[in-house]
């Protein structure tokens, strides 16, 4: 657990200080969703550009605690360039990892940094902070808008 703990601290700290794709809106975007975690005050908007079933570009904006921000940043770093199906599969793994009572952590050998998020299970009050952006991602992918919105 010590190795996981230090990985957790290292990754959360890094992504909170230097969140990837934060306050960045993709030049083209066609999937959007917003999510709130009133327990903590975290709220984020996600913009994605999905083309031919692949997540080509990503960005998020909003405010929240270190865990929620780091989780969103880690997530976008991981899903950018992936297919929608791959991103939804990762959502399922992360959701199971964070919310299952079992001590079993799914096989995430290809997802070293995301595995760091499992450290949040030591702090049950913060699990919703970590899962928020993943729910927003799922909502954005489910929201199959045909419109492509171009930022000015
Ligand atoms: Zn939070």
Short mmCIF file of C-alpha atoms and ligand atoms in Angstrom, two decimals:
data_model
loop_
_atom_site.label_atom_id
_atom_site.label_comp_id
_atom_site.label_asym_id
_atom_site.label_seq_id
_atom_site.Cartn_x
_atom_site.Cartn_y
_atom_site.Cartn_z
CA UNK A 1 0.00 0.00 0.00
CA UNK A 2 2.94 2.35 0.62
CA UNK A 3 3.98 2.27 -3.02
CA UNK A 4 0.41 3.00 -4.08
CA UNK A 5 0.18 5.79 -1.55
CA UNK A 6 3.30 7.55 -2.78
CA UNK A 7 2.20 7.05 -6.39
CA UNK A 8 -1.17 8.56 -5.45
CA UNK A 9 0.44 11.58 -3.82
CA UNK A 10 2.90 12.10 -6.65
CA UNK A 11 0.29 11.84 -9.40
CA UNK A 12 -2.43 13.90 -7.70
CA UNK A 13 0.05 16.62 -6.80
CA UNK A 14 1.49 16.77 -10.30
CA UNK A 15 -1.87 16.86 -12.07
CA UNK A 16 -3.34 19.37 -9.65
CA UNK A 17 -0.41 21.75 -10.04
CA UNK A 18 -0.22 21.31 -13.76
CA UNK A 19 -3.60 20.06 -15.02
CA UNK A 20 -3.52 18.87 -18.63
CA UNK A 21 -6.11 20.33 -21.06
CA UNK A 22 -7.42 22.65 -18.33
CA UNK A 23 -9.15 25.89 -19.40
CA UNK A 24 -8.62 24.75 -22.91
CA UNK A 25 -11.45 24.37 -25.35
CA UNK A 26 -10.74 22.33 -28.45
CA UNK A 27 -10.85 24.34 -31.66
CA UNK A 28 -13.60 22.02 -32.82
CA UNK A 29 -15.89 20.30 -30.34
CA UNK A 30 -19.06 18.28 -30.71
CA UNK A 31 -19.59 16.62 -27.32
CA UNK A 32 -20.17 18.54 -24.12
CA UNK A 33 -21.29 17.81 -20.61
CA UNK A 34 -21.26 19.48 -17.24
CA UNK A 35 -21.07 17.88 -13.82
CA UNK A 36 -21.38 18.97 -10.21
CA UNK A 37 -20.37 17.37 -6.98
CA UNK A 38 -22.28 19.45 -4.41
CA UNK A 39 -20.70 17.54 -1.52
CA UNK A 40 -17.40 19.22 -2.24
CA UNK A 41 -18.26 22.07 -4.62
CA UNK A 42 -16.48 20.57 -7.61
CA UNK A 43 -17.94 21.51 -10.98
CA UNK A 44 -16.50 20.97 -14.45
CA UNK A 45 -17.46 21.27 -18.08
CA UNK A 46 -15.95 18.92 -20.59
CA UNK A 47 -15.59 19.55 -24.31
CA UNK A 48 -14.63 16.79 -26.70
CA UNK A 49 -14.15 16.56 -30.41
CA UNK A 50 -15.13 13.11 -31.59
CA UNK A 51 -14.53 12.18 -35.21
CA UNK A 52 -15.16 8.75 -36.75
CA UNK A 53 -15.63 7.28 -33.28
CA UNK A 54 -12.31 8.57 -31.97
CA UNK A 55 -11.71 11.25 -29.33
CA UNK A 56 -9.53 13.61 -31.29
CA UNK A 57 -9.37 16.57 -28.95
CA UNK A 58 -10.28 17.36 -25.35
CA UNK A 59 -10.53 20.20 -22.86
CA UNK A 60 -12.08 20.97 -19.51
CA UNK A 61 -12.88 23.99 -17.40
CA UNK A 62 -14.33 24.61 -13.97
CA UNK A 63 -13.31 24.52 -10.36
CA UNK A 64 -12.80 22.04 -7.63
CA UNK A 65 -10.49 20.36 -5.19
CA UNK A 66 -7.13 18.81 -6.01
CA UNK A 67 -8.54 15.31 -6.39
CA UNK A 68 -11.32 16.28 -8.78
CA UNK A 69 -9.01 18.38 -10.91
CA UNK A 70 -6.24 15.79 -11.00
CA UNK A 71 -8.73 13.06 -11.87
CA UNK A 72 -10.10 15.07 -14.82
CA UNK A 73 -6.60 15.85 -16.03
CA UNK A 74 -5.46 12.21 -15.77
CA UNK A 75 -8.61 11.07 -17.51
CA UNK A 76 -8.24 13.40 -20.48
CA UNK A 77 -4.57 12.55 -20.86
CA UNK A 78 -5.57 8.91 -21.00
CA UNK A 79 -8.61 9.04 -23.32
CA UNK A 80 -7.33 11.53 -25.90
CA UNK A 81 -6.74 9.59 -29.10
CA UNK A 82 -8.76 6.59 -27.89
CA UNK A 83 -11.96 5.32 -29.46
CA UNK A 84 -15.27 6.00 -27.72
CA UNK A 85 -15.56 2.28 -26.92
CA UNK A 86 -12.09 2.26 -25.34
CA UNK A 87 -12.91 5.36 -23.30
CA UNK A 88 -16.16 3.82 -22.03
CA UNK A 89 -14.29 0.63 -21.10
CA UNK A 90 -11.83 2.71 -19.07
CA UNK A 91 -14.77 4.49 -17.42
CA UNK A 92 -16.16 1.12 -16.32
CA UNK A 93 -12.82 0.00 -14.91
CA UNK A 94 -12.24 3.22 -13.01
CA UNK A 95 -15.79 3.30 -11.71
CA UNK A 96 -15.49 -0.27 -10.47
CA UNK A 97 -12.10 0.42 -8.95
CA UNK A 98 -13.33 3.45 -7.02
CA UNK A 99 -16.75 2.25 -5.92
CA UNK A 100 -16.45 -1.50 -5.35
CA UNK A 101 -16.17 -2.64 -1.81
CA UNK A 102 -13.89 -5.45 -2.83
CA UNK A 103 -10.17 -4.99 -2.40
CA UNK A 104 -9.62 -6.22 -5.88
CA UNK A 105 -8.25 -3.63 -8.24
CA UNK A 106 -8.92 -4.44 -11.90
CA UNK A 107 -6.00 -5.26 -14.13
CA UNK A 108 -4.68 -1.88 -15.11
CA UNK A 109 -1.14 -2.70 -16.08
CA UNK A 110 -1.44 -0.36 -19.04
CA UNK A 111 -2.83 2.38 -16.83
CA UNK A 112 -0.18 2.98 -14.18
CA UNK A 113 -1.09 6.58 -13.47
CA UNK A 114 -4.83 5.96 -13.41
CA UNK A 115 -4.20 3.22 -10.89
CA UNK A 116 -2.94 5.97 -8.59
CA UNK A 117 -6.56 7.14 -8.30
CA UNK A 118 -7.37 4.01 -6.35
CA UNK A 119 -5.49 5.66 -3.45
CA UNK A 120 -8.60 7.81 -2.97
CA UNK A 121 -10.40 4.79 -1.57
CA UNK A 122 -8.59 5.48 1.68
CA UNK A 123 -10.68 8.67 1.84
CA UNK A 124 -14.30 7.59 1.21
CA UNK A 125 -15.56 11.17 1.40
CA UNK A 126 -13.46 12.04 -1.63
CA UNK A 127 -14.48 9.19 -3.93
CA UNK A 128 -17.16 11.38 -5.57
CA UNK A 129 -14.48 13.98 -6.28
CA UNK A 130 -12.48 11.37 -8.18
CA UNK A 131 -15.44 9.91 -10.10
CA UNK A 132 -17.05 13.24 -11.10
CA UNK A 133 -15.11 13.87 -14.30
CA UNK A 134 -15.58 10.26 -15.39
CA UNK A 135 -19.36 10.65 -15.15
CA UNK A 136 -19.07 13.85 -17.16
CA UNK A 137 -17.04 12.00 -19.79
CA UNK A 138 -19.68 9.30 -20.06
CA UNK A 139 -22.45 11.92 -20.31
CA UNK A 140 -20.54 13.76 -23.04
CA UNK A 141 -20.05 10.56 -25.05
CA UNK A 142 -23.70 9.58 -24.60
CA UNK A 143 -24.75 13.02 -25.75
CA UNK A 144 -24.49 12.21 -29.43
CA UNK A 145 -24.81 15.67 -30.85
CA UNK A 146 -24.52 16.17 -34.59
CA UNK A 147 -23.60 19.80 -34.22
CA UNK A 148 -20.03 20.83 -34.35
CA UNK A 149 -19.44 23.95 -32.35
CA UNK A 150 -16.49 26.01 -33.30
CA UNK A 151 -14.95 28.31 -30.73
CA UNK A 152 -14.35 31.84 -31.83
ZN1 LIG B 1 -13.73 17.55 -4.42
#
